């Protein structure tokens, strides 16, 4: 049994998800977490106030039985727990959006008539104090009974429309789990009952004029109306917090065009998206949105991934290239084969990660949860003590004590406190997804902002990860052969190899429009080189491409000058390959092919900006030290560790942690998995259309170091936003409670009206949500 409320570590069991109804403040969510978290068979639980949901990680008990027990236990607390109908993130989002819309409409239907009764009530009760003329029939000095009855009749509809505050609040109080509604119910209920008593006594003839001047109907009715208004505005703002999630959901089209594989000439058939199967051949028209993940069969175009990865430049695609669901086709027409459909597409996985992140908690949220759990009972005690103190130890009338009692109760509603963290996380993670940064949980979001050392893999992170031909040096080149001839023959031979350097040579030949020639007798020496016969117009030509050791095995001498040239290229971070040509029984070194894993154009700039943020950058690589130093010089990285195996990288990360640093690790999510898992925050680069880097806490969907900078800056911005929210939420209560308790009035100052306290309480929640919504406009400056 574990009472942890934030799942910091993964568990083998899948969480059970519930939609929670009836929560209004952090005290509600904290109460559910504590009670359910102590249940037998519950490993962990996380309740999200902003999303009105809960995730429960079960232990070894029967899941179905535990689910029923959780629903019953939550019901005893005065809330509802309904199992999520589907694990499909898109379906759940639509259900939540429909539920939110229904809640907003229900609140509006209550709010409008409440305001219609509360406004005239406020005019009647307070107008004569402000110099507003009242008819004699309603003037308290001429018709006190009519004055009292009019206020009562205007208050009763408001109390009836706001009865949910009393039903939920009193129920929670009787269950010894008071929440925000309990404070509202007790405060407004006391004001109403006090006023009703005075009204009945006045109508019975007991000092009607005095009784009429001591009514608090307007405090009750206007307070209920203002709180309802605040919750309505809060609900509207919270719905806007899901805009990023909605944008992701809207990326998937409803239909797809399926081709008949047996009859290519037949017209495409429009089918619903859920009817697409893996292996189906689909048509993508110009400007159309890709319905599922797939691979291009025919056609050429450019695909816009901006809404999916934040990458603004369209990506060119041709036969053999991958397509991701949700991306937008350019001007070319494509046919492609479906490779992943439904919940297995990249977009579906992104949506799933965002949903899980928005439902998670950051460690900083535990402070608000702990405070809120004890806050409501403490406030009720403070309200009673303050009211009794003014009643017993002052010469003020009983109305003063009542005013202070109600004001304290209403002022201290912890709504803003409970929304401070989850709203910022919801908006921040959604904005991150729009910018190509998937943050998996609130803990990673918080820790990323505190990173002091960033360990970065070289290949594929600082560099492009794809070797390119950087130059050709001619040596003893046979007559009639030039640079292009040598490259064409080398590429023809290397086309038989799957080595990355071979792909680089083939790509360079195609870029120069060089035709690949037939080859014979190909021999591959792993780790050394490749040789064979290239069939040219003048007959077969023996070609060998490889390192000096490979040439030495073939009896080809490498001169001192050539060795110096090789060393110079290696010193510059390039990989040199020797190319030998054999003609008429004589082999000679014809040239040197220089290849390099090019530095990403933005790497040096990003490293510089990271330094400016106070982050120390360390390059970890399995490459040799000479190449690593060359890349480090270009990128502006001062500290490197070369020749590391995956386990060595993890050990290096742990050593940095042992020195007291908060360590982040950036890698490709495969061979860097041990280091990503060891780091405080692992950032996995999900290149291309593959976002399966499960080892990372943050998945960078865009190539390049810019995504790293975005992740760290977004984390800092979100944490700054959370601290602002918590400051105002705590500050509101710290400053407001003494004023509500009559501190200023004790020194001759004004009292705080319960109406103003309720208005301030409602607006504090709205201000917190509005401040969180500013993260929707976050961008790297």
XYZ file of C-alpha atoms in Angstrom:
781
model
C 0.000 0.000 0.000
C 1.401 3.357 -1.043
C 0.000 6.823 -0.476
C 2.207 8.621 -2.975
C 0.097 10.963 -5.030
C 2.370 11.565 -7.991
C 3.565 8.626 -10.040
C 7.241 9.442 -10.352
C 8.201 6.008 -11.551
C 6.648 3.651 -14.006
C 4.793 0.616 -12.815
C 4.203 -2.513 -14.762
C 0.430 -2.300 -14.392
C -1.549 0.011 -16.634
C -3.397 2.746 -14.722
C -7.148 2.738 -14.346
C -8.620 6.046 -15.471
C -11.690 7.672 -13.946
C -13.693 10.797 -14.658
C -14.291 12.497 -11.311
C -17.409 14.549 -10.755
C -18.121 17.067 -8.012
C -14.599 18.463 -7.422
C -14.422 22.226 -6.913
C -11.130 22.891 -5.144
C -7.782 21.416 -4.153
C -9.258 20.155 -0.889
C -11.543 17.898 -2.952
C -8.740 16.370 -5.029
C -6.447 16.037 -2.003
C -9.169 14.253 -0.041
C -9.735 11.735 -2.843
C -6.006 11.110 -3.218
C -5.467 10.500 0.481
C -8.477 8.243 1.021
C -8.163 6.185 -2.180
C -4.357 6.140 -1.894
C -4.664 4.285 1.427
C -6.926 1.577 -0.009
C -5.613 -1.956 -0.104
C -4.489 -2.807 -3.631
C -3.848 0.793 -4.696
C -0.220 1.323 -5.619
C -0.421 4.990 -6.654
C -3.026 7.602 -7.465
C -2.987 10.984 -9.173
C -6.074 13.208 -9.186
C -6.137 16.149 -11.572
C -8.455 18.970 -10.552
C -8.146 20.857 -13.846
C -8.956 17.788 -15.953
C -11.517 16.389 -13.453
C -9.887 12.999 -13.764
C -7.908 10.444 -11.790
C -5.403 7.725 -12.615
C -5.008 4.800 -10.238
C -2.144 2.309 -10.473
C -3.411 -1.008 -9.058
C -1.270 -3.467 -7.126
C -1.743 -7.211 -7.425
C -5.424 -7.250 -6.506
C -8.232 -8.048 -8.922
C -8.591 -4.989 -11.159
C -12.359 -5.291 -11.711
C -13.057 -5.659 -8.001
C -10.708 -2.798 -7.141
C -12.382 -0.557 -9.707
C -15.763 -1.111 -8.060
C -14.292 -0.511 -4.600
C -12.736 2.765 -5.742
C -16.028 3.961 -7.212
C -17.825 3.147 -3.948
C -15.146 4.774 -1.804
C -15.178 7.965 -3.868
C -18.987 8.027 -3.640
C -18.773 7.975 0.162
C -16.705 11.163 -0.085
C -19.472 12.926 -1.984
C -17.979 12.670 -5.468
C -18.528 10.435 -8.486
C -15.904 8.226 -10.128
C -16.820 6.907 -13.559
C -14.406 4.616 -15.437
C -13.195 6.187 -18.669
C -15.301 4.708 -21.445
C -12.400 4.273 -23.839
C -8.614 4.418 -23.693
C -8.704 6.222 -27.029
C -7.339 9.695 -26.321
C -9.294 11.326 -29.152
C -12.596 9.819 -27.996
C -11.909 10.786 -24.389
C -11.061 14.317 -25.443
C -14.333 14.644 -27.356
C -16.248 13.262 -24.358
C -14.511 15.673 -21.984
C -15.120 18.593 -24.326
C -18.814 17.700 -24.608
C -19.035 17.359 -20.833
C -17.291 20.734 -20.368
C -19.658 22.377 -22.847
C -22.670 20.918 -21.015
C -21.278 22.178 -17.703
C -20.775 25.681 -19.112
C -24.325 25.772 -20.493
C -25.748 24.514 -17.178
C -23.849 27.195 -15.267
C -25.025 29.881 -17.680
C -28.641 28.730 -17.295
C -28.260 29.162 -13.530
C -26.195 32.340 -13.656
C -28.507 34.484 -15.783
C -31.643 34.154 -13.588
C -29.488 34.406 -10.431
C -28.126 37.723 -11.691
C -31.636 38.813 -12.697
C -32.782 38.446 -9.067
C -29.517 39.507 -7.361
C -29.156 42.874 -9.123
C -32.558 44.303 -8.088
C -32.001 42.833 -4.616
C -28.725 44.749 -4.375
C -30.460 47.963 -5.505
C -33.272 47.570 -2.969
C -31.013 46.644 -0.048
C -28.144 49.066 -0.676
C -29.692 51.745 -2.930
C -30.916 53.992 -0.146
C -27.364 54.048 1.267
C -26.022 55.215 -2.075
C -28.670 57.905 -2.539
C -30.772 55.922 -5.011
C -34.466 56.739 -4.552
C -36.806 53.855 -3.678
C -40.592 53.841 -3.937
C -42.255 54.508 -0.606
C -43.669 50.980 -0.721
C -40.095 49.638 -0.602
C -38.452 52.299 1.543
C -37.324 50.727 4.847
C -38.217 53.881 6.763
C -41.812 53.918 5.517
C -42.579 50.237 4.763
C -40.097 48.021 6.651
C -42.229 44.894 6.270
C -42.522 45.279 2.515
C -38.793 46.034 2.389
C -38.007 42.760 4.209
C -40.470 40.643 2.202
C -39.205 41.970 -1.135
C -35.657 41.035 -0.239
C -36.705 37.587 0.949
C -38.680 36.913 -2.234
C -35.755 37.988 -4.414
C -33.293 35.890 -2.390
C -35.232 32.624 -2.381
C -34.870 31.981 -6.178
C -31.133 32.664 -5.967
C -30.737 30.236 -3.064
C -32.760 27.633 -4.955
C -30.721 28.058 -8.149
C -27.514 27.819 -6.083
C -28.732 24.888 -4.015
C -25.872 22.720 -5.303
C -23.536 24.693 -3.054
C -25.587 23.610 -0.033
C -26.187 20.029 -1.115
C -22.518 19.393 -1.874
C -21.116 21.560 0.905
C -23.245 20.317 3.779
C -22.823 16.709 2.609
C -19.041 17.108 2.613
C -19.201 18.723 6.046
C -21.256 15.866 7.477
C -18.716 13.424 6.066
C -15.994 15.356 7.930
C -14.351 16.272 4.626
C -15.199 19.973 4.199
C -14.418 21.554 0.845
C -14.922 24.864 -0.902
C -18.688 24.377 -1.165
C -18.771 23.794 2.593
C -17.322 27.254 3.197
C -19.811 28.841 0.805
C -22.749 26.900 2.233
C -21.962 27.719 5.870
C -21.146 31.368 5.162
C -24.119 32.209 2.966
C -26.396 29.917 4.967
C -25.564 31.786 8.169
C -26.275 35.135 6.492
C -29.583 33.865 5.093
C -30.798 32.294 8.346
C -29.838 35.378 10.347
C -31.769 37.557 7.893
C -34.735 35.182 7.819
C -34.931 35.238 11.613
C -34.928 39.021 11.650
C -37.604 39.068 8.938
C -39.922 36.736 10.823
C -39.469 38.670 14.059
C -40.027 41.967 12.259
C -43.208 40.713 10.584
C -44.384 39.550 13.993
C -44.115 43.132 15.210
C -40.783 43.011 17.031
C -39.020 46.269 16.106
C -39.603 45.974 12.327
C -37.570 49.113 11.547
C -34.520 47.826 13.448
C -34.906 44.347 11.979
C -35.182 45.755 8.448
C -31.854 47.535 8.829
C -30.080 44.319 9.898
C -30.616 42.052 6.926
C -27.917 40.221 4.968
C -29.981 38.838 2.117
C -27.878 40.706 -0.422
C -24.681 39.180 1.013
C -26.117 35.706 0.555
C -27.639 36.188 -2.913
C -24.931 38.376 -4.451
C -22.225 36.136 -2.989
C -23.782 33.028 -4.533
C -24.155 34.853 -7.840
C -20.558 36.106 -7.864
C -19.186 32.649 -7.043
C -21.340 31.159 -9.791
C -20.030 33.843 -12.164
C -16.439 33.085 -11.143
C -16.926 29.364 -11.719
C -18.558 30.046 -15.082
C -15.609 32.216 -16.204
C -13.206 29.621 -14.835
C -14.942 26.816 -16.757
C -14.777 28.839 -19.983
C -11.081 29.577 -19.461
C -10.307 25.955 -18.565
C -11.948 24.826 -21.780
C -9.599 27.126 -23.701
C -6.672 25.414 -21.957
C -7.347 22.363 -24.106
C -6.941 24.276 -27.383
C -3.572 22.651 -28.101
C -5.052 19.199 -27.562
C -7.975 20.116 -29.803
C -5.583 21.286 -32.507
C -3.856 17.901 -32.430
C -7.204 16.091 -32.574
C -8.273 18.106 -35.611
C -5.252 16.981 -37.611
C -6.775 13.627 -38.507
C -9.242 13.652 -41.453
C -12.469 11.719 -41.168
C -12.083 9.884 -44.486
C -9.447 8.317 -46.728
C -9.308 7.438 -50.441
C -8.579 3.719 -50.893
C -7.275 2.375 -54.203
C -8.147 -0.994 -55.692
C -4.859 -2.923 -55.695
C -6.238 -5.394 -58.255
C -7.495 -2.681 -60.612
C -5.211 0.385 -60.532
C -7.388 2.132 -63.135
C -10.488 2.028 -60.912
C -11.616 5.223 -59.193
C -10.562 5.538 -55.544
C -13.165 4.628 -52.923
C -13.849 7.069 -50.082
C -13.987 5.191 -46.793
C -14.209 6.149 -43.124
C -10.883 6.403 -41.348
C -11.633 3.458 -39.035
C -12.014 1.220 -42.096
C -8.409 1.708 -43.233
C -6.263 -1.385 -42.705
C -2.513 -1.905 -42.709
C -1.391 -2.649 -46.259
C -4.174 -0.658 -47.950
C -3.088 1.493 -50.907
C -4.356 5.042 -50.488
C -4.472 8.145 -52.660
C -3.416 11.521 -51.266
C -4.516 14.470 -53.364
C -2.791 17.883 -53.410
C -3.585 19.827 -50.257
C -5.031 16.765 -48.545
C -4.230 15.721 -44.987
C -2.490 12.363 -44.486
C -5.017 10.018 -42.792
C -2.629 7.316 -41.466
C 1.086 6.588 -41.271
C 2.481 5.053 -44.432
C 5.206 4.848 -47.060
C 5.072 6.602 -50.437
C 4.619 4.298 -53.445
C 4.387 6.757 -56.319
C 4.594 10.515 -56.822
C 6.625 13.378 -55.443
C 5.530 16.230 -53.220
C 6.393 18.297 -50.138
C 4.656 17.598 -46.830
C 3.946 20.219 -44.174
C 4.612 18.881 -40.668
C 4.364 22.243 -38.875
C 1.304 21.448 -36.763
C 2.785 18.062 -35.877
C 6.390 18.926 -35.095
C 6.645 22.703 -35.152
C 8.945 22.455 -38.188
C 7.959 25.264 -40.534
C 9.761 24.079 -43.685
C 7.867 21.442 -45.744
C 9.708 18.144 -46.169
C 10.183 16.709 -49.663
C 8.909 13.140 -50.098
C 9.360 10.599 -52.886
C 8.829 6.840 -53.297
C 10.157 5.034 -50.224
C 9.768 8.010 -47.862
C 7.552 7.893 -44.789
C 4.342 9.835 -44.231
C 2.873 10.709 -40.850
C -0.851 11.011 -40.136
C -1.906 14.617 -39.665
C 0.651 16.161 -42.011
C -0.555 18.205 -45.013
C 0.350 17.320 -48.583
C 1.672 19.990 -50.912
C 1.007 20.323 -54.639
C 1.886 16.790 -55.744
C -0.382 13.775 -55.854
C 0.828 10.683 -53.962
C -0.119 7.078 -53.527
C 1.052 5.364 -50.375
C 0.659 2.163 -48.406
C -0.782 2.271 -44.888
C 1.717 1.074 -42.276
C 0.097 2.170 -38.995
C -3.572 2.949 -38.361
C -5.827 3.921 -35.468
C -4.098 4.223 -32.129
C -0.769 3.069 -33.571
C -0.087 6.151 -35.683
C 2.505 8.667 -34.649
C -0.190 11.307 -34.132
C -2.194 8.991 -31.864
C 0.917 8.311 -29.772
C 1.608 12.045 -29.511
C -1.961 12.706 -28.355
C -1.666 9.869 -25.839
C 1.574 11.305 -24.428
C 0.083 14.808 -24.174
C -2.999 13.485 -22.392
C -0.881 11.577 -19.888
C 1.331 14.606 -19.300
C -1.654 16.877 -18.723
C -3.015 14.426 -16.171
C 0.262 14.198 -14.261
C 1.543 16.310 -11.401
C 4.737 18.201 -10.854
C 6.445 17.791 -7.463
C 5.723 21.461 -6.736
C 1.996 20.623 -6.757
C 2.342 18.564 -3.590
C 2.802 21.713 -1.515
C -0.554 23.087 -2.627
C -2.176 19.675 -2.138
C -0.868 19.317 1.410
C -1.879 22.858 2.356
C -5.329 22.551 0.778
C -6.100 19.313 2.605
C -5.811 21.025 5.996
C -6.742 24.504 4.823
C -10.536 24.261 4.715
C -10.971 22.815 8.241
C -8.464 25.371 9.541
C -10.353 28.229 7.899
C -13.643 27.104 9.428
C -11.951 27.164 12.812
C -10.511 30.628 12.130
C -13.927 31.916 11.014
C -15.627 30.650 14.182
C -12.835 32.021 16.379
C -12.879 35.433 14.652
C -16.656 35.708 14.866
C -16.726 34.718 18.548
C -13.856 37.094 19.357
C -15.755 40.071 17.915
C -18.954 38.939 19.600
C -17.407 38.441 23.040
C -14.536 40.906 23.256
C -15.929 43.922 21.415
C -18.838 46.263 21.764
C -19.802 45.728 18.127
C -23.289 44.403 17.333
C -23.855 40.778 16.458
C -24.065 41.755 12.788
C -20.371 42.630 12.827
C -19.452 39.170 14.090
C -21.684 37.607 11.449
C -20.140 39.731 8.703
C -16.635 38.701 9.740
C -17.630 35.039 10.058
C -19.052 34.984 6.505
C -16.209 37.049 4.993
C -13.512 34.761 6.423
C -15.259 31.638 5.158
C -15.690 32.990 1.652
C -12.321 34.727 1.396
C -10.401 31.525 2.081
C -11.901 29.245 -0.592
C -8.800 27.464 -2.007
C -9.958 27.315 -5.636
C -7.026 29.288 -7.049
C -4.575 27.247 -5.000
C -5.775 23.988 -6.510
C -5.717 25.299 -10.082
C -2.316 26.996 -9.899
C -0.200 24.003 -10.936
C -2.427 21.722 -13.084
C -3.596 24.552 -15.339
C -0.026 25.629 -16.119
C 1.022 22.030 -16.794
C -1.983 21.463 -19.045
C -1.314 24.562 -21.143
C 2.492 24.175 -21.088
C 2.541 20.564 -22.249
C -0.021 21.339 -24.936
C 2.070 24.230 -26.211
C 5.136 21.986 -26.153
C 3.397 19.463 -28.391
C 2.624 22.235 -30.882
C 6.315 23.165 -30.912
C 7.516 19.582 -31.414
C 8.431 18.887 -27.770
C 6.536 16.074 -26.028
C 6.890 16.286 -22.250
C 5.709 13.025 -20.739
C 4.947 14.111 -17.175
C 4.872 17.029 -14.800
C 7.991 15.893 -12.939
C 10.063 16.067 -16.135
C 8.591 19.475 -16.922
C 9.670 20.783 -13.525
C 13.124 19.189 -13.473
C 14.035 20.318 -16.991
C 13.936 23.894 -15.782
C 16.589 23.126 -13.145
C 19.099 21.353 -15.423
C 22.633 22.591 -14.757
C 24.545 20.119 -16.959
C 23.339 18.900 -20.348
C 25.026 15.781 -21.711
C 24.629 15.611 -25.498
C 25.249 12.723 -27.854
C 27.273 13.731 -30.916
C 25.892 11.733 -33.815
C 22.373 12.722 -34.790
C 22.130 15.435 -32.158
C 24.940 17.938 -32.587
C 25.490 16.528 -36.072
C 23.019 15.475 -38.745
C 23.760 11.779 -38.202
C 24.084 11.296 -41.950
C 27.608 11.305 -43.460
C 28.046 13.356 -46.607
C 30.848 13.563 -49.145
C 32.870 16.684 -48.384
C 35.619 16.396 -51.007
C 37.688 14.258 -53.372
C 41.476 14.482 -53.535
C 43.012 13.078 -56.730
C 46.261 11.120 -56.313
C 47.650 8.897 -59.072
C 44.557 9.075 -61.220
C 44.624 6.939 -64.432
C 44.459 8.742 -67.727
C 40.958 9.507 -68.932
C 39.511 9.486 -65.423
C 38.438 12.542 -63.485
C 36.755 13.236 -60.139
C 33.257 12.337 -61.368
C 34.493 9.124 -62.981
C 36.079 7.955 -59.735
C 32.991 8.888 -57.708
C 30.670 7.114 -60.142
C 32.679 3.866 -59.990
C 33.031 4.034 -56.194
C 29.296 4.645 -55.808
C 28.479 1.758 -58.169
C 30.458 -0.551 -55.915
C 29.155 0.889 -52.652
C 25.564 0.486 -53.842
C 25.981 -3.171 -52.838
C 26.678 -2.148 -49.203
C 24.344 -1.014 -46.401
C 27.031 0.949 -44.551
C 26.159 4.647 -43.834
C 29.338 5.757 -45.620
C 28.261 3.756 -48.656
C 24.887 5.520 -48.670
C 26.729 8.849 -48.538
C 28.763 8.009 -51.660
C 25.698 6.794 -53.549
C 23.814 9.945 -52.560
C 26.689 12.149 -53.732
C 26.765 10.369 -57.115
C 23.035 10.827 -57.579
C 23.321 14.497 -56.631
C 25.789 14.882 -59.505
C 23.490 12.880 -61.829
C 26.110 10.135 -62.270
C 24.853 6.810 -63.588
C 25.614 3.698 -61.528
C 27.453 0.997 -63.481
C 27.114 -2.791 -63.276
C 29.500 -4.511 -60.832
C 30.879 -8.042 -60.511
C 32.849 -10.090 -58.005
C 32.012 -7.882 -55.048
C 33.879 -8.675 -51.823
C 33.058 -6.938 -48.549
C 35.548 -6.823 -45.668
C 33.506 -5.629 -42.631
C 35.079 -2.663 -40.922
C 37.747 -2.319 -43.614
C 36.376 -1.829 -47.110
C 34.838 -3.225 -50.274
C 36.241 -4.313 -53.640
C 34.962 -5.565 -56.990
C 34.894 -5.161 -60.745
C 33.026 -2.192 -62.230
C 31.898 -2.847 -65.805
C 32.725 0.361 -67.702
C 32.661 1.011 -71.465
C 36.312 0.053 -71.841
C 35.799 -3.198 -69.936
C 35.858 -4.238 -66.267
C 37.869 -2.040 -63.892
C 39.030 -3.259 -60.499
C 37.956 -0.866 -57.736
C 38.730 -0.989 -54.017
C 37.426 1.485 -51.420
C 38.504 1.296 -47.783
C 40.985 2.232 -45.065
C 44.815 1.935 -45.181
C 44.736 -1.533 -43.620
C 42.424 -2.729 -46.377
C 44.817 -1.368 -48.976
C 47.793 -2.963 -47.251
C 46.070 -6.364 -47.423
C 45.801 -5.884 -51.172
C 49.455 -4.979 -51.452
C 48.830 -1.320 -52.230
C 51.366 0.968 -50.618
C 50.220 4.153 -48.886
C 52.891 6.837 -49.152
C 53.930 9.111 -46.289
C 52.389 12.097 -48.064
C 49.084 10.251 -48.384
C 49.181 9.197 -44.727
C 49.755 12.837 -43.744
C 46.757 13.873 -45.829
C 44.650 11.180 -44.122
C 45.751 12.399 -40.683
C 44.927 15.979 -41.570
C 41.425 15.020 -42.669
C 40.888 12.964 -39.502
C 42.100 15.907 -37.396
C 39.390 18.011 -39.050
C 36.746 15.478 -37.989
C 36.343 13.847 -41.391
C 36.435 10.170 -42.332
C 38.827 9.537 -45.265
C 38.427 6.543 -47.597
C 41.131 5.483 -50.014
C 40.081 4.610 -53.541
C 42.305 2.288 -55.589
C 41.980 1.477 -59.289
C 43.416 -1.665 -60.871
C 44.042 -1.698 -64.632
C 46.150 -4.081 -66.680
C 47.314 -5.856 -63.529
C 48.542 -2.703 -61.810
C 46.790 -1.226 -58.750
C 47.292 2.365 -57.718
C 45.766 4.815 -55.220
C 43.683 7.071 -57.404
C 42.163 9.336 -54.780
C 40.904 10.053 -51.286
C 37.186 10.366 -50.599
C 36.527 12.575 -47.559
C 33.235 12.116 -45.699
C 31.932 13.760 -42.576
C 28.912 13.786 -40.330
C 28.140 17.465 -40.818
C 27.431 19.689 -37.848
C 23.849 20.892 -37.712
C 23.750 24.546 -38.753
C 22.086 25.639 -35.507
C 24.217 23.582 -33.072
C 26.873 26.216 -32.347
C 24.236 28.914 -31.778
C 22.181 26.696 -29.470
C 25.244 25.677 -27.422
C 26.078 29.354 -26.994
C 22.536 30.165 -25.851
C 22.548 27.230 -23.438
C 25.694 28.626 -21.898
C 23.948 31.988 -21.561
C 21.154 30.184 -19.676
C 23.735 28.847 -17.220
C 23.731 25.300 -18.610
C 27.057 23.469 -18.955
C 27.190 21.352 -22.131
C 29.137 18.065 -22.254
C 29.463 15.982 -25.435
C 29.348 12.193 -25.006
C 30.210 10.017 -28.005
C 31.362 6.579 -28.950
C 33.455 8.078 -31.750
C 37.230 8.476 -31.504
C 38.665 11.406 -29.595
C 40.169 13.097 -32.649
C 36.844 13.287 -34.471
C 35.014 14.230 -31.268
C 37.363 17.154 -30.645
C 36.928 18.414 -34.193
C 33.128 18.425 -33.867
C 33.346 19.965 -30.396
C 35.448 22.833 -31.751
C 32.880 23.573 -34.437
C 29.979 23.393 -31.965
C 31.688 25.421 -29.251
C 31.623 22.566 -26.719
C 34.563 22.660 -24.307
C 34.048 19.358 -22.499
C 33.968 15.987 -24.283
C 34.128 12.302 -23.425
C 34.939 10.079 -26.414
C 35.127 6.346 -27.091
C 32.211 5.594 -24.749
C 30.009 2.516 -24.885
C 26.328 2.902 -23.936
C 27.068 1.726 -20.371
C 29.956 4.214 -20.159
C 27.641 7.092 -21.071
C 25.264 6.104 -18.278
C 28.184 5.905 -15.843
C 29.367 9.366 -16.914
C 25.865 10.769 -16.294
C 25.805 9.196 -12.817
C 29.223 10.701 -12.077
C 27.911 14.156 -12.944
C 24.919 13.537 -10.691
C 27.283 12.492 -7.923
C 28.895 15.920 -8.182
C 25.560 17.480 -7.279
C 24.387 18.500 -10.752
C 20.875 18.270 -12.168
C 21.722 16.364 -15.358
C 19.832 16.246 -18.636
C 20.769 13.826 -21.418
C 19.989 14.237 -25.121
C 20.263 11.153 -27.335
C 18.581 9.116 -30.033
C 16.639 6.909 -27.642
C 18.205 3.633 -28.806
C 21.922 3.189 -28.072
C 21.692 6.086 -25.605
C 18.828 4.482 -23.661
C 20.906 3.658 -20.522
C 22.136 7.259 -20.258
C 18.663 8.665 -20.940
C 17.228 6.500 -18.178
C 20.024 7.429 -15.761
C 19.673 11.195 -16.244
C 17.308 13.326 -14.190
C 15.670 14.320 -17.490
C 16.203 12.214 -20.620
C 15.450 13.938 -23.925
C 15.087 11.456 -26.769
C 15.351 12.652 -30.351
C 12.445 11.131 -32.295
C 13.688 11.698 -35.827
C 11.694 11.221 -39.025
C 8.288 9.710 -38.339
C 9.503 7.512 -35.482
C 8.615 8.768 -32.050
C 9.124 5.504 -30.152
C 11.904 6.805 -27.892
C 10.374 5.433 -24.708
C 13.584 5.865 -22.721
C 13.245 9.647 -22.625
C 11.146 11.802 -20.299
C 10.896 14.324 -23.136
C 10.602 13.411 -26.809
C 11.964 15.906 -29.329
C 9.993 15.419 -32.531
C 12.086 17.860 -34.531
C 15.635 17.273 -35.675
C 18.257 19.576 -34.260
C 19.294 21.266 -31.076
C 16.634 23.973 -31.378
C 14.155 21.501 -29.898
C 16.412 21.076 -26.842
C 16.465 24.826 -26.321
C 12.683 24.924 -26.696
C 12.249 22.176 -24.084
C 14.418 23.892 -21.479
C 12.986 27.367 -22.124
C 9.395 26.061 -22.033
C 10.084 24.270 -18.755
C 11.453 27.452 -17.202
C 8.539 29.496 -18.521
C 6.003 26.983 -17.168
C 7.659 26.802 -13.749
C 7.791 30.594 -13.625
C 4.078 30.630 -14.463
C 3.324 28.069 -11.728
C 5.272 30.069 -9.147
C 3.365 33.204 -10.155
C 0.075 31.338 -9.734
C 1.042 29.918 -6.360
C 2.305 33.301 -5.179
C -0.983 34.988 -5.979
C -3.065 32.069 -4.669
C -1.208 31.887 -1.348
C -0.756 35.658 -1.174
C -4.474 36.229 -1.704
C -5.279 34.089 1.332
C -2.404 35.335 3.498
C -3.335 38.985 2.909
C -7.077 38.539 2.664
C -7.737 36.467 5.783
C -6.590 39.098 8.331
C -8.627 41.757 6.523
C -11.678 39.482 6.447
C -11.165 38.739 10.149
C -11.535 42.461 10.892
C -7.920 43.518 11.409
C -8.429 46.883 9.703
C -11.755 47.440 11.458
C -10.088 46.871 14.850
C -7.978 49.971 14.187
C -10.844 52.094 12.939
C -10.671 50.985 9.294
C -13.378 49.487 7.080
C -14.757 45.968 7.259
C -14.535 43.620 4.325
C -17.947 42.989 2.837
C -18.714 39.294 2.190
C -19.743 40.341 -1.320
C -16.304 41.806 -1.993
C -14.681 38.736 -0.457
C -16.708 36.463 -2.732
C -15.931 38.579 -5.772
C -12.216 38.553 -4.983
C -12.274 34.795 -4.399
C -13.999 34.158 -7.724
C -11.708 36.489 -9.637
C -8.595 34.932 -8.048
C -9.415 31.617 -9.702
C -10.087 33.309 -13.018
C -6.799 35.218 -12.764
C -4.846 32.000 -12.152
C -6.408 30.283 -15.160
C -5.906 33.368 -17.329
C -2.264 33.604 -16.306
C -1.764 29.942 -17.230
C -3.330 30.602 -20.630
C -0.487 33.013 -21.426
C 1.683 29.931 -22.022
C -0.294 29.303 -25.215
C 1.744 32.092 -26.785
C 5.160 30.857 -25.615
C 7.917 30.944 -28.218
C 11.715 31.007 -28.273
C 12.871 34.601 -28.577
